[in-house]
CSV table of C-alpha atoms in Angstrom, one decimal:
chain,number,residue,atom,x,y,z
A,1,UNK,CA,0.0,0.0,0.0
A,2,UNK,CA,1.5,3.2,1.2
A,3,UNK,CA,5.2,4.0,0.9
A,4,UNK,CA,6.8,6.6,3.1
A,5,UNK,CA,6.6,10.3,2.3
A,6,UNK,CA,8.7,13.2,3.5
A,7,UNK,CA,7.6,15.2,6.6
A,8,UNK,CA,5.0,17.8,6.0
A,9,UNK,CA,6.9,21.0,5.3
A,10,UNK,CA,4.3,23.2,7.0
A,11,UNK,CA,2.1,22.4,10.0
A,12,UNK,CA,-1.2,24.2,10.1
A,13,UNK,CA,-2.4,25.4,13.6
A,14,UNK,CA,-5.4,23.1,14.1
A,15,UNK,CA,-6.9,20.4,16.3
A,16,UNK,CA,-5.5,17.7,14.0
A,17,UNK,CA,-2.1,19.0,13.1
A,18,UNK,CA,0.2,16.0,14.1
A,19,UNK,CA,0.0,12.4,13.1
A,20,UNK,CA,-1.0,9.8,15.7
A,21,UNK,CA,1.4,6.9,16.5
A,22,UNK,CA,0.4,3.4,15.5
A,23,UNK,CA,1.6,2.0,18.8
A,24,UNK,CA,-1.3,3.3,20.9
A,25,UNK,CA,-4.1,0.8,20.5
A,26,UNK,CA,-6.0,1.8,23.6
A,27,UNK,CA,-9.7,2.8,23.4
A,28,UNK,CA,-10.7,6.3,24.4
A,29,UNK,CA,-14.2,7.7,25.0
A,30,UNK,CA,-15.6,10.1,22.3
A,31,UNK,CA,-19.0,11.7,22.2
A,32,UNK,CA,-20.9,12.1,19.0
A,33,UNK,CA,-21.4,15.8,18.2
A,34,UNK,CA,-23.3,15.4,15.0
A,35,UNK,CA,-24.8,12.7,12.7
A,36,UNK,CA,-25.2,14.3,9.3
A,37,UNK,CA,-27.1,12.6,6.5
A,38,UNK,CA,-25.0,12.6,3.3
A,39,UNK,CA,-27.0,10.3,1.1
A,40,UNK,CA,-30.0,8.0,1.6
A,41,UNK,CA,-27.7,5.3,2.9
A,42,UNK,CA,-24.7,7.1,4.3
A,43,UNK,CA,-24.0,9.5,7.2
A,44,UNK,CA,-21.0,11.3,8.5
A,45,UNK,CA,-20.3,11.3,12.2
A,46,UNK,CA,-18.4,14.0,14.0
A,47,UNK,CA,-16.9,13.6,17.5
A,48,UNK,CA,-16.1,15.8,20.5
A,49,UNK,CA,-12.6,15.0,21.5
A,50,UNK,CA,-11.8,15.6,25.2
A,51,UNK,CA,-9.1,18.2,25.7
A,52,UNK,CA,-6.8,15.7,27.6
A,53,UNK,CA,-6.6,13.3,24.6
A,54,UNK,CA,-6.8,15.8,21.7
A,55,UNK,CA,-3.1,15.3,20.8
A,56,UNK,CA,-3.7,11.5,20.6
A,57,UNK,CA,-6.3,12.1,18.0
A,58,UNK,CA,-4.2,14.1,15.6
A,59,UNK,CA,-4.1,12.5,12.1
A,60,UNK,CA,-2.7,12.5,8.6
A,61,UNK,CA,-5.2,12.6,5.7
A,62,UNK,CA,-6.2,9.1,4.7
A,63,UNK,CA,-6.1,7.5,8.2
A,64,UNK,CA,-8.9,5.8,10.0
A,65,UNK,CA,-10.5,5.3,13.4
A,66,UNK,CA,-11.4,2.0,15.0
A,67,UNK,CA,-14.7,2.4,16.8
A,68,UNK,CA,-16.1,0.1,19.4
A,69,UNK,CA,-19.6,0.0,21.0
A,70,UNK,CA,-22.2,-2.5,22.2
A,71,UNK,CA,-25.1,-3.3,19.9
A,72,UNK,CA,-27.8,-5.6,21.3
A,73,UNK,CA,-25.4,-6.8,24.0
A,74,UNK,CA,-22.6,-7.6,21.5
A,75,UNK,CA,-19.3,-5.8,21.3
A,76,UNK,CA,-18.8,-4.5,17.7
A,77,UNK,CA,-15.6,-3.0,16.3
A,78,UNK,CA,-15.4,-1.4,13.0
A,79,UNK,CA,-12.8,0.8,11.2
A,80,UNK,CA,-13.9,3.9,9.3
A,81,UNK,CA,-11.8,6.4,7.4
A,82,UNK,CA,-11.6,10.1,8.5
A,83,UNK,CA,-13.2,12.3,5.9
A,84,UNK,CA,-12.2,15.7,7.4
A,85,UNK,CA,-8.9,17.3,6.5
A,86,UNK,CA,-6.5,18.0,9.4
A,87,UNK,CA,-7.1,21.8,8.8
A,88,UNK,CA,-10.9,21.4,9.4
A,89,UNK,CA,-10.4,21.2,13.1
A,90,UNK,CA,-12.8,18.4,13.6
A,91,UNK,CA,-12.8,14.6,13.7
A,92,UNK,CA,-15.4,13.1,11.4
A,93,UNK,CA,-15.9,9.7,9.7
A,94,UNK,CA,-18.4,8.6,7.1
A,95,UNK,CA,-20.4,5.3,7.3
A,96,UNK,CA,-22.3,3.8,4.4
A,97,UNK,CA,-25.1,1.3,5.4
A,98,UNK,CA,-24.5,-2.1,4.0
A,99,UNK,CA,-26.9,-5.0,4.0
A,100,UNK,CA,-26.5,-7.0,7.2
A,101,UNK,CA,-23.9,-4.6,8.6
A,102,UNK,CA,-24.4,-4.3,12.4
A,103,UNK,CA,-22.6,-1.0,13.0
A,104,UNK,CA,-23.4,0.6,9.7
A,105,UNK,CA,-27.1,0.0,10.1
A,106,UNK,CA,-26.9,1.2,13.7
A,107,UNK,CA,-25.0,4.4,12.6
A,108,UNK,CA,-27.4,5.2,9.8
A,109,UNK,CA,-30.7,4.4,11.7
A,110,UNK,CA,-30.1,4.9,15.4
A,111,UNK,CA,-27.0,6.8,16.3
A,112,UNK,CA,-27.7,10.3,17.7
A,113,UNK,CA,-25.8,13.3,19.0
A,114,UNK,CA,-24.6,12.8,22.6
A,115,UNK,CA,-24.0,9.1,22.3
A,116,UNK,CA,-20.6,7.9,23.6
A,117,UNK,CA,-18.5,5.6,21.6
A,118,UNK,CA,-15.0,4.3,22.1
A,119,UNK,CA,-12.2,4.8,19.6
A,120,UNK,CA,-8.5,4.0,19.1
A,121,UNK,CA,-6.4,6.9,18.0
A,122,UNK,CA,-6.1,7.4,14.2
A,123,UNK,CA,-3.9,4.9,12.4
A,124,UNK,CA,-3.3,3.4,9.0
A,125,UNK,CA,-0.7,3.4,6.2
A,126,UNK,CA,-3.0,4.9,3.6
A,127,UNK,CA,-1.9,8.6,4.1
A,128,UNK,CA,-0.5,11.6,2.4
A,129,UNK,CA,2.2,14.1,3.4
A,130,UNK,CA,3.4,17.1,1.4
A,131,UNK,CA,6.8,17.1,-0.2
A,132,UNK,CA,9.0,20.0,-1.0
A,133,UNK,CA,7.7,20.3,-4.5
A,134,UNK,CA,4.2,20.9,-5.9
A,135,UNK,CA,2.1,17.7,-6.2
A,136,UNK,CA,-0.2,16.4,-8.8
A,137,UNK,CA,-2.2,13.6,-7.1
A,138,UNK,CA,-4.8,11.5,-8.8
A,139,UNK,CA,-7.6,9.9,-6.7
A,140,UNK,CA,-9.6,6.8,-7.8
A,141,UNK,CA,-12.7,6.1,-5.6
A,142,UNK,CA,-15.8,4.1,-5.7
A,143,UNK,CA,-18.8,4.6,-3.4
A,144,UNK,CA,-17.7,5.1,0.2
A,145,UNK,CA,-14.1,4.9,-0.9
A,146,UNK,CA,-14.4,8.6,-1.3
A,147,UNK,CA,-14.0,9.0,2.5
A,148,UNK,CA,-10.2,9.0,2.9
A,149,UNK,CA,-9.8,10.5,-0.6
A,150,UNK,CA,-11.8,13.5,0.5
A,151,UNK,CA,-9.4,14.2,3.3
A,152,UNK,CA,-6.4,13.7,1.1
A,153,UNK,CA,-7.7,15.9,-1.7
A,154,UNK,CA,-8.4,18.8,0.6
A,155,UNK,CA,-5.0,18.6,2.2
A,156,UNK,CA,-3.2,18.4,-1.2
A,157,UNK,CA,-5.0,21.5,-2.4
A,158,UNK,CA,-4.2,23.4,0.8
A,159,UNK,CA,-0.6,22.4,0.9
A,160,UNK,CA,0.6,25.1,-1.5
A,161,UNK,CA,-0.7,27.3,-4.3
A,162,UNK,CA,0.5,25.0,-7.1
A,163,UNK,CA,-0.5,21.5,-6.2
A,164,UNK,CA,-3.3,19.9,-8.1
A,165,UNK,CA,-5.7,17.0,-7.6
A,166,UNK,CA,-7.7,15.0,-10.2
A,167,UNK,CA,-10.5,12.8,-8.9
A,168,UNK,CA,-12.2,9.9,-10.7
A,169,UNK,CA,-15.2,8.9,-8.6
A,170,UNK,CA,-17.5,6.0,-9.4
A,171,UNK,CA,-21.1,5.6,-8.2
A,172,UNK,CA,-24.4,4.0,-9.3
A,173,UNK,CA,-26.1,7.4,-10.0
A,174,UNK,CA,-25.9,11.1,-9.1
A,175,UNK,CA,-28.1,10.6,-6.0
A,176,UNK,CA,-25.6,8.1,-4.5
A,177,UNK,CA,-22.6,10.4,-4.7
A,178,UNK,CA,-21.3,10.9,-1.1
A,179,UNK,CA,-20.1,14.5,-0.5
A,180,UNK,CA,-21.6,15.7,-3.7
A,181,UNK,CA,-22.1,19.2,-2.5
A,182,UNK,CA,-18.8,19.3,-0.6
A,183,UNK,CA,-17.0,18.3,-3.8
A,184,UNK,CA,-18.8,21.1,-5.7
A,185,UNK,CA,-17.7,23.6,-3.0
A,186,UNK,CA,-14.2,22.3,-3.2
A,187,UNK,CA,-14.2,22.8,-7.0
A,188,UNK,CA,-15.4,26.3,-6.7
A,189,UNK,CA,-12.6,27.1,-4.2
A,190,UNK,CA,-9.9,25.5,-6.3
A,191,UNK,CA,-11.2,26.1,-9.8
A,192,UNK,CA,-7.9,25.8,-11.6
A,193,UNK,CA,-6.4,23.0,-9.4
A,194,UNK,CA,-9.1,20.5,-8.9
A,195,UNK,CA,-10.8,18.3,-11.5
A,196,UNK,CA,-13.7,15.9,-10.6
A,197,UNK,CA,-14.9,13.3,-13.0
A,198,UNK,CA,-18.0,11.2,-12.1
A,199,UNK,CA,-18.3,7.7,-13.5
A,200,UNK,CA,-21.9,6.4,-13.1
A,201,UNK,CA,-22.9,2.8,-13.7
A,202,UNK,CA,-26.7,3.3,-13.8
A,203,UNK,CA,-27.0,6.8,-15.2
A,204,UNK,CA,-26.2,8.1,-18.7
A,205,UNK,CA,-24.1,11.3,-18.7
A,206,UNK,CA,-23.9,11.4,-22.5
A,207,UNK,CA,-20.5,9.9,-22.8
A,208,UNK,CA,-19.3,6.2,-22.9
A,209,UNK,CA,-16.2,7.0,-21.0
A,210,UNK,CA,-18.1,8.3,-17.9
A,211,UNK,CA,-20.6,5.4,-17.9
A,212,UNK,CA,-20.0,2.0,-16.2
A,213,UNK,CA,-17.4,1.1,-13.6
A,214,UNK,CA,-13.9,2.3,-13.1
A,215,UNK,CA,-11.6,-0.2,-14.7
A,216,UNK,CA,-8.4,-0.5,-16.8
A,217,UNK,CA,-10.1,0.7,-20.0
A,218,UNK,CA,-11.3,3.8,-18.2
A,219,UNK,CA,-7.7,4.4,-16.9
A,220,UNK,CA,-6.3,4.3,-20.4
A,221,UNK,CA,-9.0,6.7,-21.7
A,222,UNK,CA,-8.5,9.2,-18.8
A,223,UNK,CA,-4.7,9.0,-19.1
A,224,UNK,CA,-4.9,10.5,-22.6
A,225,UNK,CA,-6.8,13.6,-21.4
A,226,UNK,CA,-6.4,14.2,-17.6
A,227,UNK,CA,-3.1,13.1,-16.3
A,228,UNK,CA,0.4,12.2,-17.4
A,229,UNK,CA,2.4,9.2,-16.0
A,230,UNK,CA,5.6,11.2,-15.8
A,231,UNK,CA,4.3,14.2,-13.9
A,232,UNK,CA,1.8,12.5,-11.5
A,233,UNK,CA,3.3,12.3,-8.1
A,234,UNK,CA,0.9,9.8,-6.5
A,235,UNK,CA,-2.2,7.8,-7.1
A,236,UNK,CA,-4.5,7.0,-4.2
A,237,UNK,CA,-7.1,4.2,-4.8
A,238,UNK,CA,-10.0,3.3,-2.5
A,239,UNK,CA,-12.8,1.0,-3.4
A,240,UNK,CA,-13.6,-2.7,-4.1
A,241,UNK,CA,-10.9,-5.3,-4.8
A,242,UNK,CA,-11.7,-5.6,-8.5
A,243,UNK,CA,-11.4,-1.9,-9.1
A,244,UNK,CA,-8.1,-1.6,-7.2
A,245,UNK,CA,-6.5,-4.6,-9.1
A,246,UNK,CA,-7.6,-3.4,-12.5
A,247,UNK,CA,-6.6,0.2,-12.0
A,248,UNK,CA,-3.2,-0.8,-10.4
A,249,UNK,CA,-2.3,-3.2,-13.2
A,250,UNK,CA,-3.2,-0.7,-15.9
A,251,UNK,CA,-1.3,2.2,-14.2
A,252,UNK,CA,1.8,-0.1,-13.9
A,253,UNK,CA,1.5,-1.2,-17.5
A,254,UNK,CA,1.3,2.4,-18.6
A,255,UNK,CA,4.7,3.1,-16.8
A,256,UNK,CA,3.6,4.3,-13.4
A,257,UNK,CA,6.2,3.2,-10.7
A,258,UNK,CA,4.6,0.9,-8.1
A,259,UNK,CA,5.8,3.1,-5.3
A,260,UNK,CA,3.5,5.9,-6.5
A,261,UNK,CA,0.4,3.7,-6.2
A,262,UNK,CA,-1.3,3.5,-2.8
A,263,UNK,CA,-4.5,1.7,-2.2
A,264,UNK,CA,-7.0,0.8,0.5
A,265,UNK,CA,-10.0,-1.6,0.4
A,266,UNK,CA,-13.2,-0.4,1.8
A,267,UNK,CA,-14.5,-3.9,2.6
A,268,UNK,CA,-13.3,-7.6,2.5
A,269,UNK,CA,-16.3,-9.0,0.6
A,270,UNK,CA,-14.3,-9.9,-2.5
A,271,UNK,CA,-11.0,-10.7,-0.7
A,272,UNK,CA,-11.9,-14.2,0.4
A,273,UNK,CA,-11.0,-15.8,-2.9
A,274,UNK,CA,-7.5,-14.3,-2.6
A,275,UNK,CA,-6.6,-16.4,0.4
A,276,UNK,CA,-3.7,-18.7,0.0
A,277,UNK,CA,-3.0,-22.0,1.7
A,278,UNK,CA,-0.3,-21.9,4.4
A,279,UNK,CA,1.4,-25.2,5.0
A,280,UNK,CA,2.3,-25.7,8.7
A,281,UNK,CA,5.9,-26.6,9.3
A,282,UNK,CA,5.2,-28.0,12.7
A,283,UNK,CA,3.5,-31.2,13.9
A,284,UNK,CA,1.0,-30.5,16.6
A,285,UNK,CA,0.7,-27.0,18.2
A,286,UNK,CA,3.1,-24.1,18.3
A,287,UNK,CA,4.2,-22.4,21.5
A,288,UNK,CA,3.2,-18.8,20.9
A,289,UNK,CA,4.0,-15.7,23.0
A,290,UNK,CA,2.4,-12.3,22.4
A,291,UNK,CA,3.8,-9.2,23.9
A,292,UNK,CA,1.5,-6.2,24.5
A,293,UNK,CA,2.3,-3.2,26.7
A,294,UNK,CA,5.4,-5.1,28.0
A,295,UNK,CA,3.3,-8.0,29.2
A,296,UNK,CA,3.6,-11.5,27.9
A,297,UNK,CA,0.8,-14.0,27.2
A,298,UNK,CA,1.8,-17.6,26.4
A,299,UNK,CA,-0.5,-20.1,24.7
A,300,UNK,CA,-0.5,-22.9,22.1
A,301,UNK,CA,-1.9,-22.5,18.6
A,302,UNK,CA,-2.3,-25.1,15.9
A,303,UNK,CA,-1.3,-24.5,12.3
A,304,UNK,CA,-4.9,-23.9,11.4
A,305,UNK,CA,-5.5,-21.2,14.0
A,306,UNK,CA,-5.0,-17.5,13.4
A,307,UNK,CA,-2.6,-16.0,15.9
A,308,UNK,CA,-5.0,-13.2,16.8
A,309,UNK,CA,-7.9,-15.6,17.5
A,310,UNK,CA,-5.7,-17.9,19.6
A,311,UNK,CA,-4.4,-14.9,21.6
A,312,UNK,CA,-8.0,-13.7,22.3
A,313,UNK,CA,-9.0,-17.2,23.4
A,314,UNK,CA,-6.0,-17.1,25.8
A,315,UNK,CA,-7.3,-13.9,27.4
A,316,UNK,CA,-4.9,-11.4,25.7
A,317,UNK,CA,-6.5,-8.1,25.1
A,318,UNK,CA,-4.8,-7.7,21.7
A,319,UNK,CA,-6.0,-5.0,19.3
A,320,UNK,CA,-8.1,-5.8,16.2
A,321,UNK,CA,-10.9,-4.4,14.1
A,322,UNK,CA,-11.8,-5.8,10.7
A,323,UNK,CA,-10.2,-9.3,10.9
A,324,UNK,CA,-10.1,-9.2,7.1
A,325,UNK,CA,-6.6,-8.0,6.2
A,326,UNK,CA,-7.9,-4.6,5.3
A,327,UNK,CA,-6.9,-2.4,8.3
A,328,UNK,CA,-3.6,-2.7,10.2
A,329,UNK,CA,-5.0,-2.6,13.7
A,330,UNK,CA,-3.7,-6.0,14.5
A,331,UNK,CA,-0.2,-5.4,13.2
A,332,UNK,CA,2.6,-7.0,15.1
A,333,UNK,CA,6.2,-8.0,14.6
A,334,UNK,CA,7.6,-11.5,14.7
A,335,UNK,CA,10.6,-11.4,17.0
A,336,UNK,CA,11.3,-15.2,17.1
A,337,UNK,CA,10.2,-18.1,14.9
A,338,UNK,CA,8.0,-17.6,11.8
A,339,UNK,CA,4.5,-16.9,10.8
A,340,UNK,CA,2.8,-16.6,7.4
A,341,UNK,CA,-0.2,-14.6,6.3
A,342,UNK,CA,-2.9,-15.9,4.1
A,343,UNK,CA,-4.0,-12.4,3.0
A,344,UNK,CA,-2.5,-8.9,3.3
A,345,UNK,CA,-4.1,-5.7,2.0
A,346,UNK,CA,-2.7,-3.4,4.7
A,347,UNK,CA,1.0,-3.8,5.2
A,348,UNK,CA,3.6,-2.4,2.7
A,349,UNK,CA,6.4,-4.5,1.4
A,350,UNK,CA,9.0,-2.9,3.6
A,351,UNK,CA,6.9,-3.8,6.7
A,352,UNK,CA,6.6,-7.4,5.7
A,353,UNK,CA,10.3,-7.6,5.0
A,354,UNK,CA,10.9,-6.2,8.5
A,355,UNK,CA,8.9,-9.1,10.0
A,356,UNK,CA,5.5,-7.4,10.6
A,357,UNK,CA,2.3,-9.5,10.2
A,358,UNK,CA,-1.4,-9.0,10.4
A,359,UNK,CA,-2.1,-11.4,13.2
A,360,UNK,CA,-5.7,-11.8,12.1
A,361,UNK,CA,-4.4,-13.5,9.0
A,362,UNK,CA,-1.2,-15.2,10.2
A,363,UNK,CA,-0.6,-18.8,11.2
A,364,UNK,CA,2.4,-19.9,13.2
A,365,UNK,CA,4.8,-21.9,11.0
A,366,UNK,CA,7.5,-22.8,13.6
A,367,UNK,CA,7.5,-24.7,16.9
A,368,UNK,CA,8.0,-21.4,18.8
A,369,UNK,CA,6.8,-18.0,17.8
A,370,UNK,CA,7.2,-14.7,19.7
A,371,UNK,CA,5.1,-11.8,18.4
A,372,UNK,CA,5.2,-8.2,19.7
A,373,UNK,CA,2.4,-5.6,19.4
A,374,UNK,CA,4.8,-3.0,21.0
A,375,UNK,CA,7.2,-2.7,18.1
């Protein structure tokens, strides 16, 4: 996913000016200050952040919150991207209702101002920081994938007077466009530096290139008119797996360096088919130790068990959210032994090389494994 950027050359004086550290996986109480209807099936939720923890909730554009609450007596954890820019001075996420989604249904139908939720500090590798030169960033989003892209787009345009942003945004029809009015306002503010192109699958806009879904053919068509491979500084993709794979493959084929392409899945529905088999290299169970906040928990895990699930069963209060390889909440480092992941859509190549794993997707593959959440 995300590679590393240079430090932001200019910090704006705002509530969310600094980036939060990934190592803090504690939950903190936040109070809902507004639930705003964005479309028929999507809301944005703003939070009041207590003064004593405001610094913990600083963020970089593109990062997400892991929220926790009880719904009908069941603990539910979900990760949602922050849609506000750091300069907005607010903490706000967007939630689109999905069929059967416990939290998304609750958020869209029941959640009200004044309700207290718990949240981890912002985290995630899908983020943008300004460089010393003007940027031309291209965003590719589908549906609720606009959420982190909105934060990134605002920040790119605010970073200096020369940076530009080009957005390709896919939806079913014009009524389903999340942040439609906000995007229009942003266009009016940055007339010469922001381009927004809507691609609608169930509405005819009078052009074949803007009808259907975002895919490789669309990338080729847009490349001829709206961006150049050599001058684009970064591509940020957020949407379903099929879109991300198709757009990424085409951008690379057109000559875009892989390190300029950053992506984030907004769900794991299509990811299951991508699982690979992990052959256990041990007979019987592995001796596993997990380290969290300096404390060790020891347990046994078979080659078929995920390290995260086995740790939770052993009573370790290890951090997690999606359990689907999309967020990096359960990220940890293998200090001894070996473990292998069946899926990974959150860690960058450098992290994997350094020994980091998504514990929700990792099986122990040695007789003894030591994993640290503190690294």
